[in-house]
Tab-separated table of C-alpha atoms and ligand atoms in Angstrom:
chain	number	residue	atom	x	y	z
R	231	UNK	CA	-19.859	-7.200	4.224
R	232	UNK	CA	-23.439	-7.957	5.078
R	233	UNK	CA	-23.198	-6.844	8.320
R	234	UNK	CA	-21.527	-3.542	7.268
R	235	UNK	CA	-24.853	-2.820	5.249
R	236	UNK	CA	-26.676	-3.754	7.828
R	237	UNK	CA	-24.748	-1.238	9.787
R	238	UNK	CA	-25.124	1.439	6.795
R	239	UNK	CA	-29.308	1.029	6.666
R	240	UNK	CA	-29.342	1.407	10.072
R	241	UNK	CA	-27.601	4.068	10.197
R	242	UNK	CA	-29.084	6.257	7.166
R	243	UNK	CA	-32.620	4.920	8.845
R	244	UNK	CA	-31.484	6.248	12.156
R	245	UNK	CA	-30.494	9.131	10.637
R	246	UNK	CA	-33.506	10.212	8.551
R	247	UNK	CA	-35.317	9.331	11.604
R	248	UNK	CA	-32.926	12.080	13.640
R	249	UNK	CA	-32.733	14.273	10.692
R	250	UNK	CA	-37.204	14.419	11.015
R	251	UNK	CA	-37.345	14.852	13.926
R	252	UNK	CA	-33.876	16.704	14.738
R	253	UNK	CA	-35.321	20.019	13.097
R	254	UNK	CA	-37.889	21.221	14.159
R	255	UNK	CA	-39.414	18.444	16.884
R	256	UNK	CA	-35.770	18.083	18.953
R	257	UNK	CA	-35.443	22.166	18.916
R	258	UNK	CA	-38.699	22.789	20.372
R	259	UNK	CA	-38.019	19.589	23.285
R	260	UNK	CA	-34.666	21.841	23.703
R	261	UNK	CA	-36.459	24.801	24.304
R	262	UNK	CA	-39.037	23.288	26.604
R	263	UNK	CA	-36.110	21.468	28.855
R	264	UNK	CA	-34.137	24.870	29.147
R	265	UNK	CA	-37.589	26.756	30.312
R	266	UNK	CA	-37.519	23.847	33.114
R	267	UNK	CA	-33.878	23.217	34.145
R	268	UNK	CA	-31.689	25.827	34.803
R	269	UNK	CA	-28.509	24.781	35.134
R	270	UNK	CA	-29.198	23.022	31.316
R	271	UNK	CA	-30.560	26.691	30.511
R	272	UNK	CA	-27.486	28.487	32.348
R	273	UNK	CA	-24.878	25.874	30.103
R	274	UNK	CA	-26.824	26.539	27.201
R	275	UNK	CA	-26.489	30.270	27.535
R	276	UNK	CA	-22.811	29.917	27.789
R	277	UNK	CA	-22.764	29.355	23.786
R	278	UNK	CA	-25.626	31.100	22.598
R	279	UNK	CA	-26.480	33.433	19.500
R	280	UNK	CA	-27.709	36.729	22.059
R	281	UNK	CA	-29.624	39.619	20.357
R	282	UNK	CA	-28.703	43.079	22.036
R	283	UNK	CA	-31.099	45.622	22.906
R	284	UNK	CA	-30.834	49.203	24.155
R	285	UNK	CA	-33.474	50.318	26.302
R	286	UNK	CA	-36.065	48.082	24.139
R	287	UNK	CA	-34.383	48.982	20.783
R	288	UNK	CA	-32.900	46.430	19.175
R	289	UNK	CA	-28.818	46.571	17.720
R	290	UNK	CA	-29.352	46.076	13.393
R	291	UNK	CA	-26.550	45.603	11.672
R	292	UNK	CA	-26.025	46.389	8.210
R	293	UNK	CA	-25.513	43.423	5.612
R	294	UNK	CA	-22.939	43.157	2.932
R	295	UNK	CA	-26.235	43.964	0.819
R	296	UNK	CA	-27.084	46.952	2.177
R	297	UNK	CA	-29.966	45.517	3.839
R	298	UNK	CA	-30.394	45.337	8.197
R	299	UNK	CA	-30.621	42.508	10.491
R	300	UNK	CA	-30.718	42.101	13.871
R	301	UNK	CA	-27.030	41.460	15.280
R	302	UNK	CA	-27.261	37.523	16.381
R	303	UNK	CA	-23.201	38.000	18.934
R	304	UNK	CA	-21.983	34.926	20.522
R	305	UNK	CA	-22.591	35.209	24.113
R	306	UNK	CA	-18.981	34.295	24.758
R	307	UNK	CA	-18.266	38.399	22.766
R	308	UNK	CA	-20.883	39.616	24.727
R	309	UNK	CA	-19.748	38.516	28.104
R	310	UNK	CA	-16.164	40.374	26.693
R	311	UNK	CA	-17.856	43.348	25.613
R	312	UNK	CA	-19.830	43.940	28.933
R	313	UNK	CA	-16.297	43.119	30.635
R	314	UNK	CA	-14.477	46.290	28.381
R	315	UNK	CA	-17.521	48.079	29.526
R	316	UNK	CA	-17.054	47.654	33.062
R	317	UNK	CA	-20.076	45.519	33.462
R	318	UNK	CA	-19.455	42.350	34.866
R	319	UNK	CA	-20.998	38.260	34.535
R	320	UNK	CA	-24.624	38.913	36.987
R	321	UNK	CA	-25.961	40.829	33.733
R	322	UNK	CA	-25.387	38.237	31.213
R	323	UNK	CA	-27.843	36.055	33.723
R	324	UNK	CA	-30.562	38.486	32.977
R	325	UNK	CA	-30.910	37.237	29.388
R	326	UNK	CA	-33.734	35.760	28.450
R	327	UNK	CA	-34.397	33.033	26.077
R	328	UNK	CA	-36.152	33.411	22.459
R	329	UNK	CA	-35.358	30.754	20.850
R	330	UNK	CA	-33.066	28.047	18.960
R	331	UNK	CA	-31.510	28.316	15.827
R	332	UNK	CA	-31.483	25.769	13.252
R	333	UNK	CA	-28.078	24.898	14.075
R	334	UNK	CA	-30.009	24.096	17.501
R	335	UNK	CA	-27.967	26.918	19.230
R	336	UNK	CA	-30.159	28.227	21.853
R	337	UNK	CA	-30.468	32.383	21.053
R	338	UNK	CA	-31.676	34.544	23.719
R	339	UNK	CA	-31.584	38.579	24.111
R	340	UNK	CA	-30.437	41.507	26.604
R	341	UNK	CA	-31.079	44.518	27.182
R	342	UNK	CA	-27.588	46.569	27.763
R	343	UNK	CA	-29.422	49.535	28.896
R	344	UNK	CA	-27.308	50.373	31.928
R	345	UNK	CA	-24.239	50.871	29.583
R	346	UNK	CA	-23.396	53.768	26.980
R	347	UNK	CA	-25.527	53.044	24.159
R	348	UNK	CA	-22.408	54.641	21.857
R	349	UNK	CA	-19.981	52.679	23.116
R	350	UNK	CA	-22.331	49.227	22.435
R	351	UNK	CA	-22.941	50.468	18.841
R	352	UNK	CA	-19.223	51.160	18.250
R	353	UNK	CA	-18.251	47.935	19.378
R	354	UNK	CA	-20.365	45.797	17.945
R	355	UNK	CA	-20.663	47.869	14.507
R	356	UNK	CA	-24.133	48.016	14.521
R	357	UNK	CA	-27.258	50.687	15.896
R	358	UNK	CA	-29.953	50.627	18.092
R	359	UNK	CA	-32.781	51.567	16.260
R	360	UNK	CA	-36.386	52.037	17.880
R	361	UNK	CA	-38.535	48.876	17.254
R	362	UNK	CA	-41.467	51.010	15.604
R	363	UNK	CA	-39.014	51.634	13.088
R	364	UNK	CA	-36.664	48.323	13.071
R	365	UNK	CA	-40.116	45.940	12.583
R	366	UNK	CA	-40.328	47.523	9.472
R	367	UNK	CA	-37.280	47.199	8.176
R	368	UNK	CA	-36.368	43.797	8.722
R	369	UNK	CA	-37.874	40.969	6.897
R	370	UNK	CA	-38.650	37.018	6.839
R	371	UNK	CA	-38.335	35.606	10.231
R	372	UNK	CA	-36.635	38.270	11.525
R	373	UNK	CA	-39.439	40.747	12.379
R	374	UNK	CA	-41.079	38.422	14.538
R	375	UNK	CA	-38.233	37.329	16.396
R	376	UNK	CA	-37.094	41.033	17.319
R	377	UNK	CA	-40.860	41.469	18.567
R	378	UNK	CA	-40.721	38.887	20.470
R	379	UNK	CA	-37.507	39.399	22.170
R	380	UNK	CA	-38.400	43.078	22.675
R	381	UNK	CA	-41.750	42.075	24.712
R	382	UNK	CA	-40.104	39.468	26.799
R	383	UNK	CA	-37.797	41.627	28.031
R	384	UNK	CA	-40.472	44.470	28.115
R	385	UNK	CA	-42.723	42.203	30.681
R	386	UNK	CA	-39.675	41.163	32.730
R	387	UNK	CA	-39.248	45.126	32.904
R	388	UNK	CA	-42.537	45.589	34.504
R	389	UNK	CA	-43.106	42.695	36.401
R	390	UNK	CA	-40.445	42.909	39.191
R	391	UNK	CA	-43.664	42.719	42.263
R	392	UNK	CA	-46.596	40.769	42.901
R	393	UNK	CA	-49.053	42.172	42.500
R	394	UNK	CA	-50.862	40.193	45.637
R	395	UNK	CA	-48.399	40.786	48.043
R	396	UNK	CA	-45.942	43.570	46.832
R	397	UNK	CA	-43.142	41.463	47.241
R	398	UNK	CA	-40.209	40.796	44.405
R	399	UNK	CA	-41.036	38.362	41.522
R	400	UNK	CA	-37.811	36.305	41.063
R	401	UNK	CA	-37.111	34.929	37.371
R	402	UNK	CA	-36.096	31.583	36.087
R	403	UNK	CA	-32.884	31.417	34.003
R	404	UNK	CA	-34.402	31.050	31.180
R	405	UNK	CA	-36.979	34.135	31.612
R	406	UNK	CA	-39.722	32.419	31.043
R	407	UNK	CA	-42.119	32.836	33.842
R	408	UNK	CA	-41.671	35.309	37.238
R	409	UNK	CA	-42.651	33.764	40.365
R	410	UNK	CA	-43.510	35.538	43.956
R	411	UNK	CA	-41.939	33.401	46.785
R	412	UNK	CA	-44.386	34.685	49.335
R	413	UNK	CA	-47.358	33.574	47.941
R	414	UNK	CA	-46.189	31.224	45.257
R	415	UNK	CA	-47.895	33.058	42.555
R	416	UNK	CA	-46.365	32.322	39.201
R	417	UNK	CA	-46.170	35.074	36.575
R	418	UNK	CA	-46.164	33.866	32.960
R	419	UNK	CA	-46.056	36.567	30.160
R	420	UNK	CA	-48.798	38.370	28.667
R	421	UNK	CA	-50.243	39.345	25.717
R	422	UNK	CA	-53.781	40.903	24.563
R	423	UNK	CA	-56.005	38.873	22.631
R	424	UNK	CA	-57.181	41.329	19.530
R	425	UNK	CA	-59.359	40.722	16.605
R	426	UNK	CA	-58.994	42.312	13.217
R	427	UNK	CA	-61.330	41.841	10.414
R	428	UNK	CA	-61.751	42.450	6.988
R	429	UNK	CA	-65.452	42.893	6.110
R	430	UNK	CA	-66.696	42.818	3.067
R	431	UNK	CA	-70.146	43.354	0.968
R	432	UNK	CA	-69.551	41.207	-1.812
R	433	UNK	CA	-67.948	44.170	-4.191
R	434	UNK	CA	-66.161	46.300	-1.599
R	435	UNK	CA	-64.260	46.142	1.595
R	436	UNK	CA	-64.157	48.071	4.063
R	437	UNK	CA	-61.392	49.542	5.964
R	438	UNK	CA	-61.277	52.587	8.734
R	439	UNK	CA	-58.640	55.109	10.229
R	440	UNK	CA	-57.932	55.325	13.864
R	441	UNK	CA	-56.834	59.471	14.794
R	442	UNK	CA	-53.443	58.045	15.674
R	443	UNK	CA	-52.560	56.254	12.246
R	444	UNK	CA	-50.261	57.967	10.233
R	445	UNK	CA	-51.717	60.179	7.506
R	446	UNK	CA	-53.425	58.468	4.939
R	447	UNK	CA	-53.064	55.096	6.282
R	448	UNK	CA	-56.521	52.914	6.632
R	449	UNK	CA	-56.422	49.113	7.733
R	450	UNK	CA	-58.743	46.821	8.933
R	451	UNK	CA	-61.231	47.105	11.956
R	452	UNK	CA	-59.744	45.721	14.644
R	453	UNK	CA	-60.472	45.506	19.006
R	454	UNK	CA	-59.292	44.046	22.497
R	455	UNK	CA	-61.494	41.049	23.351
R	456	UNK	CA	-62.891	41.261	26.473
R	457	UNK	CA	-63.138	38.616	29.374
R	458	UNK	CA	-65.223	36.102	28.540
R	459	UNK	CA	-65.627	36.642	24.950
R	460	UNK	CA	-64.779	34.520	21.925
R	461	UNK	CA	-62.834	36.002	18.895
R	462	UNK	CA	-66.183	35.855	16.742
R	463	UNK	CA	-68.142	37.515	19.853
R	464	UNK	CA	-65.530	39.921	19.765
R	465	UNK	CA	-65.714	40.652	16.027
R	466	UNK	CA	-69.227	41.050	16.148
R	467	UNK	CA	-69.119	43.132	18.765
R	468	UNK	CA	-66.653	45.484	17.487
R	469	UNK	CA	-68.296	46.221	13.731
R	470	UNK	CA	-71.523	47.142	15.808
R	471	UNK	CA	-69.243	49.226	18.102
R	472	UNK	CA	-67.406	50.871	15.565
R	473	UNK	CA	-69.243	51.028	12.337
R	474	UNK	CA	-72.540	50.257	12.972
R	475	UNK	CA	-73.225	47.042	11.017
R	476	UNK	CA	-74.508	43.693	11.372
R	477	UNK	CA	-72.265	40.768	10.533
R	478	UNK	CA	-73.786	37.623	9.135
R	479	UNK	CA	-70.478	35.132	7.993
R	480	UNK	CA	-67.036	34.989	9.585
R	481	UNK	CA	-63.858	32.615	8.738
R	482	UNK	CA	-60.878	32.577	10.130
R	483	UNK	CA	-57.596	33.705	7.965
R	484	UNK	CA	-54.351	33.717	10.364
R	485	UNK	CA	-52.577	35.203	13.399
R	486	UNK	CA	-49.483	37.618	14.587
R	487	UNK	CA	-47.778	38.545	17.941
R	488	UNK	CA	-47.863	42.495	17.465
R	489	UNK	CA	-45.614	44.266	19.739
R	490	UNK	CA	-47.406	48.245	19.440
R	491	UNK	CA	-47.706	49.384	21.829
R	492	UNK	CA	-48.054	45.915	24.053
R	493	UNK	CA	-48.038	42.547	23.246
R	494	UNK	CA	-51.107	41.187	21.584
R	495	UNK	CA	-52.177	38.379	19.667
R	496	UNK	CA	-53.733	39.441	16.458
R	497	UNK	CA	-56.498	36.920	15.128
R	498	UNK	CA	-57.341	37.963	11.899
R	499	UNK	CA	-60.809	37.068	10.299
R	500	UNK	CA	-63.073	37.768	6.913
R	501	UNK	CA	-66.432	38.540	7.913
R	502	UNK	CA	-69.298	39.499	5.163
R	503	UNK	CA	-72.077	42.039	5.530
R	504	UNK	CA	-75.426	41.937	3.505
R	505	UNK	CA	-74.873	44.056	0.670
R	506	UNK	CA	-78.590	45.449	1.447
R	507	UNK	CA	-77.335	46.689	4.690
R	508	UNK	CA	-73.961	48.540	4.368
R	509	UNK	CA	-75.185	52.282	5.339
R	510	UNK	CA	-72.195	53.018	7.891
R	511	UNK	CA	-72.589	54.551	11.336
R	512	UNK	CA	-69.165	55.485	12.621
R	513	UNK	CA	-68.534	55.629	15.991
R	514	UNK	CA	-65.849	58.820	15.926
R	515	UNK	CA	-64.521	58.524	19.344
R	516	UNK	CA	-62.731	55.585	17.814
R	517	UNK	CA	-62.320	55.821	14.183
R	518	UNK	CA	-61.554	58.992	12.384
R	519	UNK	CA	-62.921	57.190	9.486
R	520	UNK	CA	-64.217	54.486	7.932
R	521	UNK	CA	-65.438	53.523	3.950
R	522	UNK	CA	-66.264	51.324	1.670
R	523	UNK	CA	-63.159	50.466	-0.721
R	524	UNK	CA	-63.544	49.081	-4.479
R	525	UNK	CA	-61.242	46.056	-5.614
R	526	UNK	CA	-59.664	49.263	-7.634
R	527	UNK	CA	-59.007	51.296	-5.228
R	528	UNK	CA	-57.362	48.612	-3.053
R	529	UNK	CA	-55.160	47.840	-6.072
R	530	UNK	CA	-53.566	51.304	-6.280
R	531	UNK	CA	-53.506	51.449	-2.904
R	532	UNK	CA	-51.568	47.981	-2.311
R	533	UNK	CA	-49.390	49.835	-4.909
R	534	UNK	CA	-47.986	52.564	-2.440
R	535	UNK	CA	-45.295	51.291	-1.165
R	536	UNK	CA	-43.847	53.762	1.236
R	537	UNK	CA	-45.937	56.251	3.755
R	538	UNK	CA	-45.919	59.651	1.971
R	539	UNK	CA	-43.689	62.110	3.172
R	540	UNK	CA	-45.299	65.700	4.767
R	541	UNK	CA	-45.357	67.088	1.515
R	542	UNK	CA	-46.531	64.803	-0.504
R	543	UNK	CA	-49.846	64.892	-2.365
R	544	UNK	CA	-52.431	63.024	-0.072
R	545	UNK	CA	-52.497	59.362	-1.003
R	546	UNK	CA	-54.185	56.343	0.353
R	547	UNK	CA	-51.629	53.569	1.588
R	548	UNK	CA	-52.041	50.337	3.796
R	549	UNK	CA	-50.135	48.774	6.924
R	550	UNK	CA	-46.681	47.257	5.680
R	551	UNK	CA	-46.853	43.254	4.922
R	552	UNK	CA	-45.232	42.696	8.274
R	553	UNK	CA	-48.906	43.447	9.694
R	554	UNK	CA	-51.604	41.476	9.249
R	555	UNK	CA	-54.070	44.159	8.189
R	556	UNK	CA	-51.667	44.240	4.911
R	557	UNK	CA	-52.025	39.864	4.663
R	558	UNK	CA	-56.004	40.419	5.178
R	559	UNK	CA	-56.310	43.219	2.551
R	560	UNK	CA	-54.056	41.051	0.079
R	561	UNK	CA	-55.999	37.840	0.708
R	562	UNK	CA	-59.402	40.292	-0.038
R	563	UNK	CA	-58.146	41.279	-3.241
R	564	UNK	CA	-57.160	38.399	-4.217
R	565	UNK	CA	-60.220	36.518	-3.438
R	566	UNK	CA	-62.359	39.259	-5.757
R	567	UNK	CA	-59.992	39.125	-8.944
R	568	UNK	CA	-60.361	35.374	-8.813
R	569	UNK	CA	-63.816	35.771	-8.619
R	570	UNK	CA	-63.638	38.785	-11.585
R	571	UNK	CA	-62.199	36.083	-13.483
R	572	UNK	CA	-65.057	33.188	-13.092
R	573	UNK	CA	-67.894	35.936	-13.804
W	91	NAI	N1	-51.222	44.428	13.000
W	91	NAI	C1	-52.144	45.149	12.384
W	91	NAI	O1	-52.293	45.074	11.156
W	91	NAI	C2	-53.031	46.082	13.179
W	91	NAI	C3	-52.930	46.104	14.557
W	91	NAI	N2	-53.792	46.872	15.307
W	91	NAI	C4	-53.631	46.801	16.771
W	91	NAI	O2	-54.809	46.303	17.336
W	91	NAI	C5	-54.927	46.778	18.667
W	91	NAI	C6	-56.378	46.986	19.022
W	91	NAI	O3	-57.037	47.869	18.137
W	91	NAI	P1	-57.932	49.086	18.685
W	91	NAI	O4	-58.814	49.485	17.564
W	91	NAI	O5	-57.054	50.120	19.290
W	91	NAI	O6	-58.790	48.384	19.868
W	91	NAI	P2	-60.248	48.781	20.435
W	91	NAI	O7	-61.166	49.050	19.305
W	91	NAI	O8	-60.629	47.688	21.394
W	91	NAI	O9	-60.061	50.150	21.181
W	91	NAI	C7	-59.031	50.396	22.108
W	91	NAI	C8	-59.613	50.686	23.491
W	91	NAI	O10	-60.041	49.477	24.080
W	91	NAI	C9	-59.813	49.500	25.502
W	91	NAI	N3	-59.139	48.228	25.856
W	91	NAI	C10	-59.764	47.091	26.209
W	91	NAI	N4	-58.880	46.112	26.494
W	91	NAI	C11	-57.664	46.616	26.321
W	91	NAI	C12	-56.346	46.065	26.467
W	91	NAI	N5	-56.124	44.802	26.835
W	91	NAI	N6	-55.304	46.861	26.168
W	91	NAI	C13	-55.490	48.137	25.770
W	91	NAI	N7	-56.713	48.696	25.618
W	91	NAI	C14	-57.792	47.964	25.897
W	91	NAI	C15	-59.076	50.783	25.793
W	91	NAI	O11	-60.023	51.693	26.295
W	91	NAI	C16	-58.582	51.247	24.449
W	91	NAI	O12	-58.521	52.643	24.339
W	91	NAI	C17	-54.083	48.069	18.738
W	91	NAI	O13	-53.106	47.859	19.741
W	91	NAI	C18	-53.421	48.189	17.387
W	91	NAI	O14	-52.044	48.448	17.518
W	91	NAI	C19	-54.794	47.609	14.738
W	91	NAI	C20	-54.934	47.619	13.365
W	91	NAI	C21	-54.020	46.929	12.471
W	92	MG	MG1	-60.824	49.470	17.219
C-alpha cells in the first residue's frame, strides 16, 4: 500500500513536473529539433494541422458562429486533396513549418498556388481571401499566425538564388533557413526592424497620415531603422525627420511582426515632447498630415469602429486593434484619464 503511494506521488510529481514544462517549454524544444532534423521534421509533417494558402492568401473558413478562421486540414486530407487535384507527394515537402499546437501537433502551411484556386475552395469549404483583408478579420492568436505563415512562405518565394553566386538556395524540411551549396551561405528569413511612436505633450498626442492610408485614418509616427541604429536613435531620428520636433523621454510599450507590405518588426514606444516646443514642421513628402489630438478627440475616434465607406461623412478613425498603432493610442488614452482622475 505504501509503496503504491509512493508510486502515486511520484507520479502526480512527475506529472506536474511534465504538465510545466510539457506546454509551453517541450513545444518550443519540438519546434527547435524539427528546424534541425529532418527526417523528425519530415515524420512530423506526416500528421500535422497545415494552413492552405493561395498565391499568399490564406483559405478562412466560416465558423458555426458566423465568424472566420483560418482552415487548420490534417496533412493526411491535404496530401488526398492535392492527389484529386492531380498534384502529387513533392508539393506537400514544400510546406513549411509555423508552429505547434497545444495538443503539440506540429502545424505548418502551403501555398497551393499551382492548382485551381476554385477547386481548393470547393473542397475544402472554405475561401482564399487576400491577407490585407483576412488580418483583419480574424482575431486572438489567429492574426498573427496567418502573418506569419504568409511571410515565410513569401521569403521562400523570393529567395530561390544567392545572391553571391547566383546559384539555387536549397531549403531545409522544415523551411526554416535557405542555404547556397556553392558558397555555403545560409539564408535565414527576414524582417525590417520599424519603430512606431506615440508622442505626446502632456495634454495631447500626436498622430499623422501617410498619402497611402485609407481616408481618414491617422496612426502613430512610425520608420525603418537604419544600419547601425538603435530603436531610440531611430525614434529620434524619425520625429525630427517627419515632424520636426525634439524628443526628450522615451519608454518602451511592446512589439508586432507586421506583414504590409514586408515583414517587419514593429517596436512600439511613448516618447514625450516639451509642451513649450510642439510647433510642428511636417515633412510632406512623407506625411500628408500630422496634428496634435486631445484625450477627446481620441475617445470618439477609438469609437469608430469600421473605416467609413466612400460616402460617408468624413470621420476620423484609427488602425484596427490587430495593429499596434491602435494598442499605443489605447495605452495613451488610458494613461491621461487615469491621470484626469488624480488631478
Ligand atoms: N502596425 C501599425 O500600427 C503600423 C505599421 N506601419 C508600418 O511601418 C512601416 C514603416 O513606416 P513608414 O512611415 O513607411 O517608414 P519610413 O518613415 O521609414 O518611410 C519609408 C521609406 O523609408 C525607406 N526605407 C528604409 N528602409 C526600408 C526598408 N527596410 N524597407 C522599406 N523601405 C525602407 C524607403 O525609402 C521608404 O519609402 C510601414 O511598412 C508601415 O506599414 C506604419 C504605421 C502603423
Ligand atoms: Mg514614416
Amino acid at each position: 500500500m505504501a509503496m503504491f503511494r509512493r508510486l502515486k506521488i511520484f507520479v502526480t510529481k512527475f506529472s506536474l513536473i511534465h504538465r510545466r514544462c510539457s506546454s509551453y517549454v517541450s513545444r518550443m524544444r519540438y519546434l527547435d529539433r524539427l528546424k534541425v532534423d529532418d527526417e523528425a521534421c519530415s515524420a512530423a509533417l506526416q500528421n500535422s494541422h497545415m494552413f492552405l494558402f493561395h498565391r499568399l492568401s490564406p483559405l478562412l473558413q466560416c465558423t458555426k458562429r458566423g465568424t472566420l478562421r483560418p482552415a487548420a486540414l490534417m496533412s493526411s486530407d491535404v496530401l488526398s486533396i492535392l492527389e484529386r487535384l492531380g498534384s502529387d507527394r513533392p508539393l506537400l515537402k514544400e510546406s513549411v513549418l509555423i508552429g505547434c499546437s497545444e495538443q503539440n501537433r506540429a502545424q505548418f502551411c502551403l501555398d497551393v498556388g499551382v492548382l485551381d484556386q476554385a477547386a481548393v475552395e470547393d473542397i475544402c469549404e472554405g475561401t482564399f481571401i487576400d491577407l490585407r483583408k483576412s488580418f483583419f478579420l480574424l482575431t486572438g492568436l489567429e492574426a498573427p499566425l496567418v502573418a506569419k505563415a504568409q511571410a515565410l512562405l513569401r521569403w521562400h518565394q523570393t529567395s530561390g538564388f544567392c545572391s553571391a553566386t547566383g546559384q539555387p538556395t536549397h531549403r531545409n524540411q522544415a523551411g526554416s533557413e535557405r542555404v547556397c551549396r556553392s558558397s555555403g551561405i545560409i539564408y535565414y528569413p527576414k524582417m525590417s526592424p520599424v519603430v512606431i511612436v506615440l508622442v505626446s505633450d502632456g495634454k495631447r498626442c500626436l498622430l499623422g497620415r501617410q498619402p497611402s492610408f485609407p481616408r481618414g485614418m491617422y496612426s502613430a509616427l512610425a520608420g525603418f531603422c537604419n544600419m547601425g541604429e538603435t530603436p531610440e536613435e531611430t525614434l529620434s531620428r524619425e520625429v525630427a525627420e517627419e515632424v520636426g520636433l525634439d524628443v526628450l523621454s522615451v519608454s518602451y510599450s511592446s512589439s508586432q511582426h507586421w506583414p504590409f507590405p514586408h515583414s517587419s518588426f514593429m517596436l512600439g514606444f511613448h516618447a514625450t515632447v516639451s509642451p513649450a516646443h510642439t510647433q510642428l514642421s511636417v515633412d510632406h513628402s512623407e506625411l500628408e498630415d500630422a496634428r496634435w489630438f486631445s484625450l477627446e478627440e481620441v475617445t470618439s475616434a477609438l469609437q469608430v469602429n469600421s473605416p467609413p465607406r466612400s460616402g460617408d461623412a468624413p470621420v476620423i478613425w484609427f488602425p484596427p486593434k490587430q495593429a499596434i498603432g491602435n494598442r499605443l493610442i489605447r495605452e495613451w488614452a488610458d494613461r491621461q484619464r487615469r491621470g484626469e482622475e488624480r488631478e
